[in-house]
JSON list of C-alpha atoms in Angstrom, two decimals:
[
{"chain": "R", "resi": 1, "resn": "GLY", "atom": "CA", "xyz": [14.02, 31.16, 73.59]},
{"chain": "R", "resi": 2, "resn": "HIS", "atom": "CA", "xyz": [15.89, 31.04, 70.20]},
{"chain": "R", "resi": 3, "resn": "VAL", "atom": "CA", "xyz": [14.25, 27.95, 69.24]},
{"chain": "R", "resi": 4, "resn": "ILE", "atom": "CA", "xyz": [12.42, 26.27, 65.86]},
{"chain": "R", "resi": 5, "resn": "SER", "atom": "CA", "xyz": [8.33, 26.62, 66.74]},
{"chain": "R", "resi": 6, "resn": "LEU", "atom": "CA", "xyz": [6.37, 23.45, 65.13]},
{"chain": "R", "resi": 7, "resn": "ASN", "atom": "CA", "xyz": [4.76, 24.82, 62.03]},
{"chain": "R", "resi": 8, "resn": "GLN", "atom": "CA", "xyz": [8.38, 26.44, 61.22]},
{"chain": "R", "resi": 9, "resn": "GLN", "atom": "CA", "xyz": [9.73, 22.98, 61.35]},
{"chain": "R", "resi": 10, "resn": "ILE", "atom": "CA", "xyz": [6.71, 21.39, 59.62]},
{"chain": "R", "resi": 11, "resn": "ARG", "atom": "CA", "xyz": [7.71, 24.57, 57.08]},
{"chain": "R", "resi": 12, "resn": "ASN", "atom": "CA", "xyz": [10.71, 23.36, 56.68]},
{"chain": "R", "resi": 13, "resn": "PHE", "atom": "CA", "xyz": [10.35, 20.02, 56.26]},
{"chain": "R", "resi": 14, "resn": "GLU", "atom": "CA", "xyz": [7.79, 20.61, 53.49]},
{"chain": "R", "resi": 15, "resn": "LYS", "atom": "CA", "xyz": [10.28, 22.91, 51.49]},
{"chain": "R", "resi": 16, "resn": "VAL", "atom": "CA", "xyz": [13.72, 22.23, 51.98]},
{"chain": "R", "resi": 17, "resn": "THR", "atom": "CA", "xyz": [13.83, 18.33, 53.57]},
{"chain": "R", "resi": 18, "resn": "LEU", "atom": "CA", "xyz": [10.82, 16.26, 51.19]},
{"chain": "R", "resi": 19, "resn": "PRO", "atom": "CA", "xyz": [12.19, 17.79, 47.24]},
{"chain": "R", "resi": 20, "resn": "GLU", "atom": "CA", "xyz": [15.85, 16.48, 48.68]},
{"chain": "R", "resi": 21, "resn": "LEU", "atom": "CA", "xyz": [13.78, 13.13, 49.76]},
{"chain": "R", "resi": 22, "resn": "GLU", "atom": "CA", "xyz": [11.84, 13.32, 46.69]},
{"chain": "R", "resi": 23, "resn": "ALA", "atom": "CA", "xyz": [15.86, 13.93, 44.40]},
{"chain": "R", "resi": 24, "resn": "GLN", "atom": "CA", "xyz": [17.30, 10.88, 46.88]},
{"chain": "R", "resi": 25, "resn": "LEU", "atom": "CA", "xyz": [15.07, 8.07, 46.55]},
{"chain": "R", "resi": 26, "resn": "GLY", "atom": "CA", "xyz": [13.53, 9.47, 42.36]},
{"chain": "R", "resi": 27, "resn": "HIS", "atom": "CA", "xyz": [10.03, 9.11, 44.03]},
{"chain": "R", "resi": 28, "resn": "ARG", "atom": "CA", "xyz": [7.45, 11.95, 45.00]},
{"chain": "R", "resi": 29, "resn": "SER", "atom": "CA", "xyz": [7.15, 12.27, 48.40]},
{"chain": "R", "resi": 30, "resn": "ARG", "atom": "CA", "xyz": [3.56, 10.91, 49.27]},
{"chain": "R", "resi": 31, "resn": "VAL", "atom": "CA", "xyz": [4.67, 7.49, 47.69]},
{"chain": "R", "resi": 32, "resn": "VAL", "atom": "CA", "xyz": [7.09, 6.99, 50.38]},
{"chain": "R", "resi": 33, "resn": "LEU", "atom": "CA", "xyz": [5.94, 8.90, 53.25]},
{"chain": "R", "resi": 34, "resn": "PRO", "atom": "CA", "xyz": [3.44, 6.09, 54.23]},
{"chain": "R", "resi": 35, "resn": "ASN", "atom": "CA", "xyz": [6.90, 4.02, 55.10]},
{"chain": "R", "resi": 36, "resn": "TYR", "atom": "CA", "xyz": [8.29, 6.56, 57.29]},
{"chain": "R", "resi": 37, "resn": "LEU", "atom": "CA", "xyz": [7.40, 6.93, 60.93]},
{"chain": "R", "resi": 38, "resn": "PHE", "atom": "CA", "xyz": [6.81, 10.08, 62.28]},
{"chain": "R", "resi": 39, "resn": "VAL", "atom": "CA", "xyz": [7.83, 11.08, 65.90]},
{"chain": "R", "resi": 40, "resn": "VAL", "atom": "CA", "xyz": [6.02, 14.50, 67.50]},
{"chain": "R", "resi": 41, "resn": "GLY", "atom": "CA", "xyz": [7.39, 15.33, 71.38]},
{"chain": "R", "resi": 42, "resn": "THR", "atom": "CA", "xyz": [5.87, 19.21, 72.16]},
{"chain": "R", "resi": 43, "resn": "GLY", "atom": "CA", "xyz": [4.19, 20.68, 74.83]},
{"chain": "R", "resi": 44, "resn": "GLY", "atom": "CA", "xyz": [7.20, 20.79, 77.24]},
{"chain": "R", "resi": 45, "resn": "ASN", "atom": "CA", "xyz": [8.82, 24.53, 76.44]},
{"chain": "R", "resi": 46, "resn": "ASP", "atom": "CA", "xyz": [5.18, 25.84, 76.13]},
{"chain": "R", "resi": 47, "resn": "TYR", "atom": "CA", "xyz": [4.81, 25.14, 79.62]},
{"chain": "R", "resi": 48, "resn": "THR", "atom": "CA", "xyz": [8.33, 25.39, 81.32]},
{"chain": "R", "resi": 49, "resn": "PHE", "atom": "CA", "xyz": [9.54, 28.53, 79.53]},
{"chain": "R", "resi": 50, "resn": "ASN", "atom": "CA", "xyz": [5.42, 29.61, 77.91]},
{"chain": "R", "resi": 51, "resn": "TYR", "atom": "CA", "xyz": [2.92, 29.50, 80.34]},
{"chain": "R", "resi": 52, "resn": "PHE", "atom": "CA", "xyz": [4.49, 28.91, 83.62]},
{"chain": "R", "resi": 53, "resn": "LEU", "atom": "CA", "xyz": [7.46, 32.29, 83.46]},
{"chain": "R", "resi": 54, "resn": "MET", "atom": "CA", "xyz": [4.47, 34.31, 82.10]},
{"chain": "R", "resi": 55, "resn": "LYS", "atom": "CA", "xyz": [1.21, 33.00, 85.24]},
{"chain": "R", "resi": 56, "resn": "SER", "atom": "CA", "xyz": [1.90, 36.65, 85.82]},
{"chain": "R", "resi": 57, "resn": "SER", "atom": "CA", "xyz": [0.84, 38.32, 83.40]},
{"chain": "R", "resi": 58, "resn": "ILE", "atom": "CA", "xyz": [-1.54, 36.56, 81.08]},
{"chain": "R", "resi": 59, "resn": "ASN", "atom": "CA", "xyz": [-4.82, 35.64, 82.21]},
{"chain": "R", "resi": 60, "resn": "VAL", "atom": "CA", "xyz": [-5.51, 31.96, 80.78]},
{"chain": "R", "resi": 61, "resn": "SER", "atom": "CA", "xyz": [-6.24, 29.55, 82.78]},
{"chain": "R", "resi": 62, "resn": "LEU", "atom": "CA", "xyz": [-3.95, 26.22, 82.65]},
{"chain": "R", "resi": 63, "resn": "GLU", "atom": "CA", "xyz": [-7.10, 24.16, 81.80]},
{"chain": "R", "resi": 64, "resn": "ALA", "atom": "CA", "xyz": [-7.62, 26.50, 78.28]},
{"chain": "R", "resi": 65, "resn": "PHE", "atom": "CA", "xyz": [-4.00, 26.61, 77.73]},
{"chain": "R", "resi": 66, "resn": "THR", "atom": "CA", "xyz": [-4.13, 22.63, 77.67]},
{"chain": "R", "resi": 67, "resn": "ALA", "atom": "CA", "xyz": [-6.50, 22.73, 75.75]},
{"chain": "R", "resi": 68, "resn": "ASN", "atom": "CA", "xyz": [-5.35, 25.34, 72.87]},
{"chain": "R", "resi": 69, "resn": "LEU", "atom": "CA", "xyz": [-1.94, 23.53, 72.63]},
{"chain": "R", "resi": 70, "resn": "THR", "atom": "CA", "xyz": [-4.08, 20.44, 71.77]},
{"chain": "R", "resi": 71, "resn": "SER", "atom": "CA", "xyz": [-6.10, 21.64, 68.96]},
{"chain": "R", "resi": 72, "resn": "SER", "atom": "CA", "xyz": [-2.50, 23.87, 67.63]},
{"chain": "R", "resi": 73, "resn": "LEU", "atom": "CA", "xyz": [-1.05, 20.04, 67.53]},
{"chain": "R", "resi": 74, "resn": "SER", "atom": "CA", "xyz": [-3.88, 18.51, 65.80]},
{"chain": "R", "resi": 75, "resn": "GLN", "atom": "CA", "xyz": [-3.92, 20.65, 62.84]},
{"chain": "R", "resi": 76, "resn": "GLN", "atom": "CA", "xyz": [-0.53, 20.56, 62.65]},
{"chain": "R", "resi": 77, "resn": "ILE", "atom": "CA", "xyz": [-0.77, 16.47, 62.76]},
{"chain": "R", "resi": 78, "resn": "LYS", "atom": "CA", "xyz": [-3.05, 16.96, 59.79]},
{"chain": "R", "resi": 79, "resn": "LYS", "atom": "CA", "xyz": [-0.49, 18.99, 58.01]},
{"chain": "R", "resi": 80, "resn": "LEU", "atom": "CA", "xyz": [1.94, 16.43, 58.01]},
{"chain": "R", "resi": 81, "resn": "TYR", "atom": "CA", "xyz": [-1.01, 13.73, 56.96]},
{"chain": "R", "resi": 82, "resn": "ASN", "atom": "CA", "xyz": [-1.59, 15.97, 54.29]},
{"chain": "R", "resi": 83, "resn": "LEU", "atom": "CA", "xyz": [1.66, 16.01, 52.88]},
{"chain": "R", "resi": 84, "resn": "GLY", "atom": "CA", "xyz": [1.48, 12.06, 53.20]},
{"chain": "R", "resi": 85, "resn": "ALA", "atom": "CA", "xyz": [2.23, 10.41, 56.78]},
{"chain": "R", "resi": 86, "resn": "ARG", "atom": "CA", "xyz": [0.89, 7.75, 58.00]},
{"chain": "R", "resi": 87, "resn": "LYS", "atom": "CA", "xyz": [2.46, 6.63, 61.63]},
{"chain": "R", "resi": 88, "resn": "PHE", "atom": "CA", "xyz": [2.78, 9.22, 64.29]},
{"chain": "R", "resi": 89, "resn": "VAL", "atom": "CA", "xyz": [4.52, 8.57, 67.40]},
{"chain": "R", "resi": 90, "resn": "LEU", "atom": "CA", "xyz": [3.01, 11.18, 69.77]},
{"chain": "R", "resi": 91, "resn": "MET", "atom": "CA", "xyz": [5.59, 11.90, 73.07]},
{"chain": "R", "resi": 92, "resn": "SER", "atom": "CA", "xyz": [4.19, 12.56, 75.83]},
{"chain": "R", "resi": 93, "resn": "VAL", "atom": "CA", "xyz": [5.93, 15.86, 78.06]},
{"chain": "R", "resi": 94, "resn": "ASN", "atom": "CA", "xyz": [8.16, 14.20, 80.57]},
{"chain": "R", "resi": 95, "resn": "PRO", "atom": "CA", "xyz": [7.70, 15.30, 84.57]},
{"chain": "R", "resi": 96, "resn": "ILE", "atom": "CA", "xyz": [8.88, 18.82, 84.09]},
{"chain": "R", "resi": 97, "resn": "GLY", "atom": "CA", "xyz": [8.37, 19.10, 87.62]},
{"chain": "R", "resi": 98, "resn": "CYS", "atom": "CA", "xyz": [10.78, 16.43, 88.76]},
{"chain": "R", "resi": 99, "resn": "SER", "atom": "CA", "xyz": [14.03, 18.35, 85.83]},
{"chain": "R", "resi": 100, "resn": "PRO", "atom": "CA", "xyz": [17.16, 19.53, 88.02]},
{"chain": "R", "resi": 101, "resn": "MET", "atom": "CA", "xyz": [16.00, 23.11, 86.08]},
{"chain": "R", "resi": 102, "resn": "VAL", "atom": "CA", "xyz": [12.84, 23.50, 88.52]},
{"chain": "R", "resi": 103, "resn": "ALA", "atom": "CA", "xyz": [15.44, 22.37, 91.33]},
{"chain": "R", "resi": 104, "resn": "GLY", "atom": "CA", "xyz": [17.37, 24.28, 91.41]},
{"chain": "R", "resi": 105, "resn": "ASN", "atom": "CA", "xyz": [14.98, 27.53, 90.87]},
{"chain": "R", "resi": 106, "resn": "ARG", "atom": "CA", "xyz": [13.51, 26.67, 94.35]},
{"chain": "R", "resi": 107, "resn": "PRO", "atom": "CA", "xyz": [15.91, 25.14, 96.35]},
{"chain": "R", "resi": 108, "resn": "ARG", "atom": "CA", "xyz": [13.79, 25.65, 99.99]},
{"chain": "R", "resi": 109, "resn": "HIS", "atom": "CA", "xyz": [11.34, 22.94, 97.76]},
{"chain": "R", "resi": 110, "resn": "LYS", "atom": "CA", "xyz": [12.20, 19.46, 98.72]},
{"chain": "R", "resi": 111, "resn": "GLY", "atom": "CA", "xyz": [11.15, 17.21, 95.62]},
{"chain": "R", "resi": 112, "resn": "CYS", "atom": "CA", "xyz": [9.07, 17.70, 92.26]},
{"chain": "R", "resi": 113, "resn": "VAL", "atom": "CA", "xyz": [7.20, 20.55, 91.69]},
{"chain": "R", "resi": 114, "resn": "GLN", "atom": "CA", "xyz": [3.58, 18.94, 91.52]},
{"chain": "R", "resi": 115, "resn": "GLY", "atom": "CA", "xyz": [2.20, 22.19, 89.60]},
{"chain": "R", "resi": 116, "resn": "LEU", "atom": "CA", "xyz": [4.47, 21.92, 86.73]},
{"chain": "R", "resi": 117, "resn": "ASN", "atom": "CA", "xyz": [3.69, 17.59, 86.52]},
{"chain": "R", "resi": 118, "resn": "LYS", "atom": "CA", "xyz": [0.10, 18.99, 86.63]},
{"chain": "R", "resi": 119, "resn": "ALA", "atom": "CA", "xyz": [0.00, 20.43, 83.89]},
{"chain": "R", "resi": 120, "resn": "ALA", "atom": "CA", "xyz": [2.34, 17.57, 82.58]},
{"chain": "R", "resi": 121, "resn": "HIS", "atom": "CA", "xyz": [-0.23, 15.60, 83.17]},
{"chain": "R", "resi": 122, "resn": "LEU", "atom": "CA", "xyz": [-3.79, 17.07, 82.12]},
{"chain": "R", "resi": 123, "resn": "PHE", "atom": "CA", "xyz": [-1.65, 17.56, 78.64]},
{"chain": "R", "resi": 124, "resn": "ASN", "atom": "CA", "xyz": [-1.39, 13.86, 78.04]},
{"chain": "R", "resi": 125, "resn": "ALA", "atom": "CA", "xyz": [-4.89, 13.03, 79.20]},
{"chain": "R", "resi": 126, "resn": "HIS", "atom": "CA", "xyz": [-4.98, 15.64, 76.23]},
{"chain": "R", "resi": 127, "resn": "LEU", "atom": "CA", "xyz": [-3.08, 14.23, 74.46]},
{"chain": "R", "resi": 128, "resn": "LYS", "atom": "CA", "xyz": [-3.76, 10.21, 74.71]},
{"chain": "R", "resi": 129, "resn": "SER", "atom": "CA", "xyz": [-7.53, 11.65, 73.86]},
{"chain": "R", "resi": 130, "resn": "LEU", "atom": "CA", "xyz": [-6.14, 12.66, 70.56]},
{"chain": "R", "resi": 131, "resn": "VAL", "atom": "CA", "xyz": [-5.11, 9.73, 69.61]},
{"chain": "R", "resi": 132, "resn": "ASP", "atom": "CA", "xyz": [-8.60, 8.33, 69.05]},
{"chain": "R", "resi": 133, "resn": "VAL", "atom": "CA", "xyz": [-9.84, 11.41, 68.00]},
{"chain": "R", "resi": 134, "resn": "ILE", "atom": "CA", "xyz": [-7.96, 12.54, 64.84]},
{"chain": "R", "resi": 135, "resn": "LYS", "atom": "CA", "xyz": [-7.48, 9.25, 63.59]},
{"chain": "R", "resi": 136, "resn": "GLN", "atom": "CA", "xyz": [-11.28, 8.74, 62.96]},
{"chain": "R", "resi": 137, "resn": "HIS", "atom": "CA", "xyz": [-10.32, 12.24, 60.74]},
{"chain": "R", "resi": 138, "resn": "MET", "atom": "CA", "xyz": [-7.40, 10.95, 58.66]},
{"chain": "R", "resi": 139, "resn": "PRO", "atom": "CA", "xyz": [-8.20, 7.99, 57.06]},
{"chain": "R", "resi": 140, "resn": "GLY", "atom": "CA", "xyz": [-4.64, 5.09, 57.10]},
{"chain": "R", "resi": 141, "resn": "SER", "atom": "CA", "xyz": [-3.42, 7.09, 59.97]},
{"chain": "R", "resi": 142, "resn": "ASN", "atom": "CA", "xyz": [-2.20, 4.81, 62.94]},
{"chain": "R", "resi": 143, "resn": "PHE", "atom": "CA", "xyz": [-0.88, 6.40, 66.22]},
{"chain": "R", "resi": 144, "resn": "VAL", "atom": "CA", "xyz": [1.22, 5.48, 68.88]},
{"chain": "R", "resi": 145, "resn": "TYR", "atom": "CA", "xyz": [0.93, 7.28, 72.34]},
{"chain": "R", "resi": 146, "resn": "VAL", "atom": "CA", "xyz": [3.90, 6.74, 74.24]},
{"chain": "R", "resi": 147, "resn": "ASN", "atom": "CA", "xyz": [3.91, 7.58, 78.14]},
{"chain": "R", "resi": 148, "resn": "SER", "atom": "CA", "xyz": [7.03, 9.00, 78.43]},
{"chain": "R", "resi": 149, "resn": "TYR", "atom": "CA", "xyz": [5.37, 10.56, 81.58]},
{"chain": "R", "resi": 150, "resn": "LYS", "atom": "CA", "xyz": [5.46, 7.47, 83.16]},
{"chain": "R", "resi": 151, "resn": "ILE", "atom": "CA", "xyz": [8.63, 6.12, 82.31]},
{"chain": "R", "resi": 152, "resn": "ILE", "atom": "CA", "xyz": [10.92, 8.52, 83.62]},
{"chain": "R", "resi": 153, "resn": "ARG", "atom": "CA", "xyz": [8.84, 8.95, 87.20]},
{"chain": "R", "resi": 154, "resn": "ASP", "atom": "CA", "xyz": [9.32, 4.91, 87.33]},
{"chain": "R", "resi": 155, "resn": "ILE", "atom": "CA", "xyz": [12.27, 6.10, 86.97]},
{"chain": "R", "resi": 156, "resn": "ILE", "atom": "CA", "xyz": [12.84, 8.79, 89.34]},
{"chain": "R", "resi": 157, "resn": "ARG", "atom": "CA", "xyz": [10.80, 7.22, 91.90]},
{"chain": "R", "resi": 158, "resn": "ASN", "atom": "CA", "xyz": [13.65, 3.97, 92.04]},
{"chain": "R", "resi": 159, "resn": "PRO", "atom": "CA", "xyz": [15.95, 4.84, 90.49]},
{"chain": "R", "resi": 160, "resn": "ILE", "atom": "CA", "xyz": [18.61, 1.78, 91.59]},
{"chain": "R", "resi": 161, "resn": "SER", "atom": "CA", "xyz": [16.50, -0.38, 90.50]},
{"chain": "R", "resi": 162, "resn": "LYS", "atom": "CA", "xyz": [16.10, 0.85, 86.61]},
{"chain": "R", "resi": 163, "resn": "GLY", "atom": "CA", "xyz": [19.88, 1.31, 86.72]},
{"chain": "R", "resi": 164, "resn": "PHE", "atom": "CA", "xyz": [20.63, 4.50, 87.74]},
{"chain": "R", "resi": 165, "resn": "LYS", "atom": "CA", "xyz": [22.36, 6.14, 91.28]},
{"chain": "R", "resi": 166, "resn": "ASP", "atom": "CA", "xyz": [20.97, 10.28, 90.89]},
{"chain": "R", "resi": 167, "resn": "ALA", "atom": "CA", "xyz": [17.43, 11.03, 89.49]},
{"chain": "R", "resi": 168, "resn": "SER", "atom": "CA", "xyz": [17.71, 14.33, 91.39]},
{"chain": "R", "resi": 169, "resn": "ARG", "atom": "CA", "xyz": [21.47, 16.37, 89.55]},
{"chain": "R", "resi": 170, "resn": "PRO", "atom": "CA", "xyz": [22.45, 16.79, 86.23]},
{"chain": "R", "resi": 171, "resn": "CYS", "atom": "CA", "xyz": [25.17, 15.14, 84.94]},
{"chain": "R", "resi": 172, "resn": "CYS", "atom": "CA", "xyz": [27.25, 17.87, 83.09]},
{"chain": "R", "resi": 173, "resn": "GLU", "atom": "CA", "xyz": [27.79, 21.08, 85.24]},
{"chain": "R", "resi": 174, "resn": "VAL", "atom": "CA", "xyz": [24.75, 23.77, 83.61]},
{"chain": "R", "resi": 175, "resn": "ALA", "atom": "CA", "xyz": [25.36, 27.82, 83.44]},
{"chain": "R", "resi": 176, "resn": "SER", "atom": "CA", "xyz": [22.39, 29.42, 86.32]},
{"chain": "R", "resi": 177, "resn": "ILE", "atom": "CA", "xyz": [21.12, 32.56, 85.14]},
{"chain": "R", "resi": 178, "resn": "ASN", "atom": "CA", "xyz": [23.06, 34.46, 87.89]},
{"chain": "R", "resi": 179, "resn": "GLU", "atom": "CA", "xyz": [26.23, 33.32, 85.78]},
{"chain": "R", "resi": 180, "resn": "GLY", "atom": "CA", "xyz": [24.20, 34.27, 82.33]},
{"chain": "R", "resi": 181, "resn": "GLY", "atom": "CA", "xyz": [22.87, 30.30, 81.68]},
{"chain": "R", "resi": 182, "resn": "ASN", "atom": "CA", "xyz": [19.63, 29.48, 82.04]},
{"chain": "R", "resi": 183, "resn": "GLY", "atom": "CA", "xyz": [19.47, 26.90, 83.97]},
{"chain": "R", "resi": 184, "resn": "VAL", "atom": "CA", "xyz": [18.69, 24.14, 81.24]},
{"chain": "R", "resi": 185, "resn": "LEU", "atom": "CA", "xyz": [22.31, 23.85, 78.70]},
{"chain": "R", "resi": 186, "resn": "CYS", "atom": "CA", "xyz": [25.82, 22.91, 80.29]},
{"chain": "R", "resi": 187, "resn": "LYS", "atom": "CA", "xyz": [28.09, 25.38, 81.61]},
{"chain": "R", "resi": 188, "resn": "ARG", "atom": "CA", "xyz": [30.31, 26.09, 78.99]},
{"chain": "R", "resi": 189, "resn": "GLY", "atom": "CA", "xyz": [34.44, 24.69, 79.98]},
{"chain": "R", "resi": 190, "resn": "GLY", "atom": "CA", "xyz": [32.45, 23.08, 82.87]},
{"chain": "R", "resi": 191, "resn": "GLN", "atom": "CA", "xyz": [32.56, 19.79, 84.30]},
{"chain": "R", "resi": 192, "resn": "ALA", "atom": "CA", "xyz": [30.66, 16.78, 83.61]},
{"chain": "R", "resi": 193, "resn": "CYS", "atom": "CA", "xyz": [30.06, 13.16, 85.33]},
{"chain": "R", "resi": 194, "resn": "ALA", "atom": "CA", "xyz": [32.24, 10.35, 84.89]},
{"chain": "R", "resi": 195, "resn": "ASP", "atom": "CA", "xyz": [29.44, 8.00, 84.49]},
{"chain": "R", "resi": 196, "resn": "ARG", "atom": "CA", "xyz": [26.80, 9.58, 82.25]},
{"chain": "R", "resi": 197, "resn": "SER", "atom": "CA", "xyz": [24.46, 6.47, 82.10]},
{"chain": "R", "resi": 198, "resn": "SER", "atom": "CA", "xyz": [23.88, 6.30, 86.21]},
{"chain": "R", "resi": 199, "resn": "HIS", "atom": "CA", "xyz": [22.09, 9.73, 85.80]},
{"chain": "R", "resi": 200, "resn": "VAL", "atom": "CA", "xyz": [18.29, 10.32, 85.25]},
{"chain": "R", "resi": 201, "resn": "PHE", "atom": "CA", "xyz": [19.06, 13.74, 83.68]},
{"chain": "R", "resi": 202, "resn": "PHE", "atom": "CA", "xyz": [21.81, 14.60, 81.67]},
{"chain": "R", "resi": 203, "resn": "ASP", "atom": "CA", "xyz": [21.20, 19.00, 81.82]},
{"chain": "R", "resi": 204, "resn": "GLY", "atom": "CA", "xyz": [18.90, 21.22, 83.77]},
{"chain": "R", "resi": 205, "resn": "LEU", "atom": "CA", "xyz": [16.29, 19.65, 81.83]},
{"chain": "R", "resi": 206, "resn": "HIS", "atom": "CA", "xyz": [17.13, 16.77, 79.25]},
{"chain": "R", "resi": 207, "resn": "PRO", "atom": "CA", "xyz": [16.97, 12.95, 80.12]},
{"chain": "R", "resi": 208, "resn": "THR", "atom": "CA", "xyz": [20.43, 11.44, 79.16]},
{"chain": "R", "resi": 209, "resn": "GLU", "atom": "CA", "xyz": [21.22, 8.41, 76.95]},
{"chain": "R", "resi": 210, "resn": "ALA", "atom": "CA", "xyz": [20.41, 5.29, 78.98]},
{"chain": "R", "resi": 211, "resn": "VAL", "atom": "CA", "xyz": [16.65, 6.84, 79.74]},
{"chain": "R", "resi": 212, "resn": "ASN", "atom": "CA", "xyz": [16.62, 7.82, 76.36]},
{"chain": "R", "resi": 213, "resn": "ILE", "atom": "CA", "xyz": [16.97, 4.23, 75.56]},
{"chain": "R", "resi": 214, "resn": "GLN", "atom": "CA", "xyz": [14.69, 2.48, 78.00]},
{"chain": "R", "resi": 215, "resn": "ILE", "atom": "CA", "xyz": [12.14, 4.87, 76.71]},
{"chain": "R", "resi": 216, "resn": "ALA", "atom": "CA", "xyz": [12.73, 3.64, 72.94]},
{"chain": "R", "resi": 217, "resn": "THR", "atom": "CA", "xyz": [12.80, 0.27, 74.31]},
{"chain": "R", "resi": 218, "resn": "LYS", "atom": "CA", "xyz": [9.10, 0.47, 75.72]},
{"chain": "R", "resi": 219, "resn": "ALA", "atom": "CA", "xyz": [8.04, 2.18, 72.34]},
{"chain": "R", "resi": 220, "resn": "TYR", "atom": "CA", "xyz": [8.87, -0.04, 70.36]},
{"chain": "R", "resi": 221, "resn": "GLU", "atom": "CA", "xyz": [8.08, -3.25, 72.43]},
{"chain": "R", "resi": 222, "resn": "SER", "atom": "CA", "xyz": [6.45, -2.87, 75.13]},
{"chain": "R", "resi": 223, "resn": "ASP", "atom": "CA", "xyz": [2.62, -4.15, 75.33]},
{"chain": "R", "resi": 224, "resn": "VAL", "atom": "CA", "xyz": [1.17, -1.94, 79.02]},
{"chain": "R", "resi": 225, "resn": "LYS", "atom": "CA", "xyz": [-1.00, 0.15, 77.97]},
{"chain": "R", "resi": 226, "resn": "SER", "atom": "CA", "xyz": [-0.32, 3.25, 80.72]},
{"chain": "R", "resi": 227, "resn": "GLU", "atom": "CA", "xyz": [3.37, 3.13, 78.75]},
{"chain": "R", "resi": 228, "resn": "VAL", "atom": "CA", "xyz": [2.14, 2.82, 75.24]},
{"chain": "R", "resi": 229, "resn": "TYR", "atom": "CA", "xyz": [-1.39, 3.05, 73.74]},
{"chain": "R", "resi": 230, "resn": "PRO", "atom": "CA", "xyz": [-3.08, 1.89, 71.76]},
{"chain": "R", "resi": 231, "resn": "THR", "atom": "CA", "xyz": [-0.27, -0.42, 70.80]},
{"chain": "R", "resi": 232, "resn": "ASN", "atom": "CA", "xyz": [4.06, 0.00, 70.35]},
{"chain": "R", "resi": 233, "resn": "VAL", "atom": "CA", "xyz": [5.35, 0.50, 67.93]},
{"chain": "R", "resi": 234, "resn": "LYS", "atom": "CA", "xyz": [6.85, -2.89, 66.67]},
{"chain": "R", "resi": 235, "resn": "ASN", "atom": "CA", "xyz": [3.23, -3.71, 65.76]},
{"chain": "R", "resi": 236, "resn": "LEU", "atom": "CA", "xyz": [3.10, -0.43, 62.82]},
{"chain": "R", "resi": 237, "resn": "SER", "atom": "CA", "xyz": [3.98, -2.88, 60.12]},
{"chain": "R", "resi": 238, "resn": "GLY", "atom": "CA", "xyz": [6.52, -1.76, 57.12]},
{"chain": "R", "resi": 239, "resn": "VAL", "atom": "CA", "xyz": [7.94, 1.34, 59.64]},
{"chain": "R", "resi": 240, "resn": "TYR", "atom": "CA", "xyz": [10.75, 2.98, 58.39]},
{"chain": "R", "resi": 241, "resn": "VAL", "atom": "CA", "xyz": [12.46, 5.44, 61.28]}
]
């Protein structure tokens, strides 16, 4: 799709954002960047819109694809480190098999599509392991792995107890492929739900603000290792977000 790759985002950060930041602060970026928090979330589109859409035309196992994806992410994090970044939050892939987009493409299937969730699980396991491995090669760095997969999955399994009423349908009216959409984004001129905070998903793929608030809160202060690892964001002292 028409998305900017992480490699290009890092190039834009280096060539455009950093010079502007240095001009505003009056300091070299390497002096100030260690105080800032870099939140990196990637992988979901690689599975949903790449691997599983092209699975019939490529001969790559899920394990090999995931290993390559993790290796690429490792190199991208090192690029940020070389630019001066020191504090990182790595976000897991969400339970993509539970999204309304996936459900809409499989109307006869009830519940989450486990094949997609298995891929997310595999990537997240690699990502959590990466935290321990990559830190050894990046002196002075600190990492927090946020298991947004678990946080969202817990909400979907028992939405009422988490303050939600609808864990399957999107808040907004989504344009289907037959309508010229992609099953993800809100339909132009379409209807939206009256109370978005009661929904887990805003459109066909993305969680609502209410869900993101719960993820951010747990990322900042949770002491549960299955939610944040090896620590939470609050324990990364002197951080500018």
